[in-house]
Coordinates of C-alpha atoms in Angstrom, one line a residue:
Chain N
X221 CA 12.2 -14.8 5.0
X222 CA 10.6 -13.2 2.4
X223 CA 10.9 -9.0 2.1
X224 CA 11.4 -5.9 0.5
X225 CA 13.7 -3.4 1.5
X226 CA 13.4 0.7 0.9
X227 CA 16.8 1.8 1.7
X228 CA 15.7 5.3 2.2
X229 CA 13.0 6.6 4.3
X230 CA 13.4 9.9 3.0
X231 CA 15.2 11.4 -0.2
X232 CA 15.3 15.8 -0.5
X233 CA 16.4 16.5 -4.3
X234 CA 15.7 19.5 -6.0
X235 CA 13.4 20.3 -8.3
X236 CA 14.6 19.8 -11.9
X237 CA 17.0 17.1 -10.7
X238 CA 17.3 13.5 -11.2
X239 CA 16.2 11.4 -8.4
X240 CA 16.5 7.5 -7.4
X241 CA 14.7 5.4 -4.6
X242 CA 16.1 2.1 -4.0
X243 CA 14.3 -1.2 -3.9
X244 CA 15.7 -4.5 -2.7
X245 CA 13.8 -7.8 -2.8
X246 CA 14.6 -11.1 -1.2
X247 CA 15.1 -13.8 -3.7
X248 CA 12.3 -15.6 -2.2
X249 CA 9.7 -13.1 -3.2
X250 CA 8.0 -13.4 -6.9
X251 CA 9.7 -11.3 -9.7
X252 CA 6.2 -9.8 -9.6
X253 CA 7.3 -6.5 -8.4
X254 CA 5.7 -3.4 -8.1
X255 CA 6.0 0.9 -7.0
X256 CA 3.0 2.7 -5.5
X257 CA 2.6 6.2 -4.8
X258 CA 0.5 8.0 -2.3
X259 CA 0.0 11.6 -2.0
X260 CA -1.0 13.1 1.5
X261 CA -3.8 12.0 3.4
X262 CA -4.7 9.8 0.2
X263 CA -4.6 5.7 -0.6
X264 CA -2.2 4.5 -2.5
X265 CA -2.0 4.4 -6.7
X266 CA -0.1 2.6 -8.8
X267 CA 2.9 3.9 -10.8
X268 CA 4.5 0.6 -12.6
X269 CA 4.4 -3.0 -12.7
X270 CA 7.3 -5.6 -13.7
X271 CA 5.5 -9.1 -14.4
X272 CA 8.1 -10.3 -17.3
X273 CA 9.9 -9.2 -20.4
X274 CA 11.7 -5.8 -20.7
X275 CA 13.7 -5.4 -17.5
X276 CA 12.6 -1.8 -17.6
X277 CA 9.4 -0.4 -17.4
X278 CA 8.2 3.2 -17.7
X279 CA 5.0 5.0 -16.2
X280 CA 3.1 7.6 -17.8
X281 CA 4.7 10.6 -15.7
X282 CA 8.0 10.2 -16.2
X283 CA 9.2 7.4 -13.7
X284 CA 10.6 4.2 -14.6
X285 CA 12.6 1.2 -13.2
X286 CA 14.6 -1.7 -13.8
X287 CA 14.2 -5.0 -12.7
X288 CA 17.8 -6.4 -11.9
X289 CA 17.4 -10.1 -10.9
X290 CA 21.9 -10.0 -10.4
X291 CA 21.7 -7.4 -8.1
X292 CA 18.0 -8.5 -6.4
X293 CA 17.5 -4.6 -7.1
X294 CA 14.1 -2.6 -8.9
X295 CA 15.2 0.9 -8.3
X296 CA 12.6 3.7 -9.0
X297 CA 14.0 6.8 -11.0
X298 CA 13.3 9.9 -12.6
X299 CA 15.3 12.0 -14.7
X300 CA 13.8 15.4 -13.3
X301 CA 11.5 15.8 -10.7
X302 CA 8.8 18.2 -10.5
X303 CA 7.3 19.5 -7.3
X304 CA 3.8 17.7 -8.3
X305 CA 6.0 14.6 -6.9
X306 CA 6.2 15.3 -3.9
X307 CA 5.0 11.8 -2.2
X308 CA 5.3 8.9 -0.5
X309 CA 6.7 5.6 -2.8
X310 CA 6.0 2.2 -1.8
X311 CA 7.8 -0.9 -3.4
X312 CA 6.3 -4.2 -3.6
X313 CA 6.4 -7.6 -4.3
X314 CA 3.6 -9.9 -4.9
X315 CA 4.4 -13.6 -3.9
X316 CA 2.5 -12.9 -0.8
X317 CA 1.5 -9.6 0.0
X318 CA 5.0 -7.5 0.9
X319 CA 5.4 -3.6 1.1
X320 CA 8.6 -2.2 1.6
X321 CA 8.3 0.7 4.5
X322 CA 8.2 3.5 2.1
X323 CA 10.1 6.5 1.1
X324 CA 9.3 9.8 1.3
X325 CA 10.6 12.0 -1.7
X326 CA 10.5 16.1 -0.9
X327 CA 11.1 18.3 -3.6
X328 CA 12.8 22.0 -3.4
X329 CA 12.3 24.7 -5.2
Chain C
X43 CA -17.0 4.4 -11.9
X44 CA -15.1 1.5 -10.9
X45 CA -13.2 1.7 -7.8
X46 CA -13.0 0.7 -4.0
X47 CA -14.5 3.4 -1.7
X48 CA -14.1 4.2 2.2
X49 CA -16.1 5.6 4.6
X50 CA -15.2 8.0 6.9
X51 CA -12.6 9.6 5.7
X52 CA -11.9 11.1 9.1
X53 CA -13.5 8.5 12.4
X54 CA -13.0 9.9 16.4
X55 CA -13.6 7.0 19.1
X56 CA -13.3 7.0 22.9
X57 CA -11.5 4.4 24.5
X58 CA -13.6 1.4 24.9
X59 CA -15.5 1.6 22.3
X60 CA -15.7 -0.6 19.2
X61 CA -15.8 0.9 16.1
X62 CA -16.7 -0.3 12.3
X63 CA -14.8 0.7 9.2
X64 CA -16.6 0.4 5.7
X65 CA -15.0 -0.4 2.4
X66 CA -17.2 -1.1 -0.6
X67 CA -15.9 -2.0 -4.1
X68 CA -17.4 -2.6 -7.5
X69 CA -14.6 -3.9 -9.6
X70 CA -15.7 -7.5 -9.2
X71 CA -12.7 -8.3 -7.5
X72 CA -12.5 -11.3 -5.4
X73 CA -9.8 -10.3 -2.9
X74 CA -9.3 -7.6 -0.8
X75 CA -7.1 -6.1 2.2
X76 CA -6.9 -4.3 5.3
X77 CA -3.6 -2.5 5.9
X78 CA -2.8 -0.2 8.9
X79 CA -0.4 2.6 8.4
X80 CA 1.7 4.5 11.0
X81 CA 4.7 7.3 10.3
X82 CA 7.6 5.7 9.2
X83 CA 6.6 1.9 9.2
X84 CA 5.1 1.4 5.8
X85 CA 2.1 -0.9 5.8
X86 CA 1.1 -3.5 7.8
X87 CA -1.5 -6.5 6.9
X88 CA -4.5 -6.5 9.3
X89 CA -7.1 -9.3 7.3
X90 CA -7.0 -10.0 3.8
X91 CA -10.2 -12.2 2.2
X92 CA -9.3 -14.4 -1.1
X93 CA -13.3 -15.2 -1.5
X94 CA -16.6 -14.6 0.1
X95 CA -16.8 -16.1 3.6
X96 CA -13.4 -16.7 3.8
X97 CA -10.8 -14.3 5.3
X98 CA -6.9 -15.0 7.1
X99 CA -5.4 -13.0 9.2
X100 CA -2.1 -11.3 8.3
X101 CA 0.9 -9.4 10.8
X102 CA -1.2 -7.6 12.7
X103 CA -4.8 -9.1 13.5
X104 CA -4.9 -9.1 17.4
X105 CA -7.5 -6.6 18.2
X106 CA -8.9 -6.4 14.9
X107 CA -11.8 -8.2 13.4
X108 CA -13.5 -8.8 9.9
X109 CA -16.3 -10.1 8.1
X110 CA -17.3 -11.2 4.0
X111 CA -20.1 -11.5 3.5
X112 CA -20.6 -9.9 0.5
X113 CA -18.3 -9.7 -2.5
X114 CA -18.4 -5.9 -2.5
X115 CA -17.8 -5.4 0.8
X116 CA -15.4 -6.0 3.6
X117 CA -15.5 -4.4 7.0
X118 CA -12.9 -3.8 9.9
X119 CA -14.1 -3.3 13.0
X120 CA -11.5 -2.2 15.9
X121 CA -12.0 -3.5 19.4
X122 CA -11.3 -2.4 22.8
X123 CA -8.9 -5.2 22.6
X124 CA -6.6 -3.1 20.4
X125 CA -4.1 -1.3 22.4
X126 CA -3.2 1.0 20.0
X127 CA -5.7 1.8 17.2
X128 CA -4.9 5.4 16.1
X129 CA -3.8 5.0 13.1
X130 CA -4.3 5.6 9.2
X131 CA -6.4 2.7 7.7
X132 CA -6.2 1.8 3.9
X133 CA -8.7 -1.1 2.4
X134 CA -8.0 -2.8 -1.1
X135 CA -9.0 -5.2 -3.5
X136 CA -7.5 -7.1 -6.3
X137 CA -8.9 -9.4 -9.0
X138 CA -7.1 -12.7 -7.1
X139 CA -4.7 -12.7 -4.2
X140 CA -0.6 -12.6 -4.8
X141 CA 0.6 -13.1 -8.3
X142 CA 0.9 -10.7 -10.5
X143 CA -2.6 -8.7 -10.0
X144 CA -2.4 -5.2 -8.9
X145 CA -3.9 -3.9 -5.9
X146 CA -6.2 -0.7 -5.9
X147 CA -6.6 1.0 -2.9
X148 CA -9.3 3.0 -1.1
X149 CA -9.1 7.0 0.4
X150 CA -8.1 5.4 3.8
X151 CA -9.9 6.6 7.0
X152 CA -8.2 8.1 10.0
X153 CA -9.1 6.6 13.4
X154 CA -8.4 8.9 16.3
X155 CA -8.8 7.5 19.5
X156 CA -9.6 10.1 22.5

């Protein structure tokens, strides 16, 4: 069966420190592969996209991952969180329409 | 603007009652998605349309029903039939279904049943 798997539902870190939320896809779902972010009480937004090439991709904030096709793995990190990231991250994979269940990152002062 | 907008943001309903949820879009898109969301599950496919007049259901759909008539448009409406229909509900659209083509996502809208 195809699926994505968020081993996490919730990851506390604190602020300034680095921070990684783990993806696992089944080998049946498309290497198109995505992570989403939604803020409270808001829709979701996208934060990075692997489609092909570069194993790793970066967004614009700081975040980036690495598509690992061994391992079945695109783990989300960051360096050093800020408490502006505070949210809820959803991984994703597009052969048909598969969210994993989410993980909510909490960041302390 | 482009984008893919909601309306209510915030919807009350008393048992028994049917009730209609908008989402408009104007980024030409030709697909687009119902997802319900509850704490800790993630989300969950309720209908998703590939083309005008056409729509499939997806995990969830009993209870739930949809329409396309319209490329911009695709509305849920909750029935009595759902058991359960307090919940968080997110619309989106993408240029195509599956493959690599983002999805865009609306506000949501809150359902509250009393």
């Amino acid at each position: 069966a195809q699926s994505v798997t968020q081993l996490d539902s919730q990851v506390p870190v604190f602020e300034e420190a680095p921070v990684e939320l783990r993806c696992n896809y089944s080998s049946s779902v498309s290497v198109y592969l995505f992570w989403y972010v939604q803020y409270p009480n808001q829709g979701l937004q996208l934060l990075l996209k692997y489609l092909s090439g570069s194993t790793l991709v970066e967004s614009i904030n700081g975040f980036e991952a690495e598509f690992n096709k061994s391992q079945t793995s695109f783990h989300l990190r960051k360096p050093s969180v800020h408490i502006s990231d505070t949210a809820e991250y959803f991984c994703a994979g597009a052969s048909k329409i598969i969210f994993g269940s989410g993980t909510r990152l909490s960041i302390r002062p | 603007d482009g984008g893919i907008t909601q309306s209510p943001k915030y919807l009350f309903r008393k048992e028994g009652q049917n009730v209609t949820l908008s989402c408009e879009q104007n980024l030409n898109h030709d697909a687009m998605y119902w997802y319900r969301q509850d704490p800790g599950q993630g989300l969950r496919l309720i209908y998703y349309s590939q083309i005008v007049n056409d729509f499939q259901k997806g995990d969830i759909a009993e209870g739930y029903s949809v329409s396309r008539e319209k490329k911009e448009s695709f509305p849920l409406t909750v029935t009595s039939a759902q058991k359960n229909p307090t919940a968080f509900y997110l619309c989106a659209s993408s240029i195509s279904s599956g493959g690599p083509n983002e999805q865009f996502f609306g506000p949501g809208t809150r359902l509250t049943v009393l």
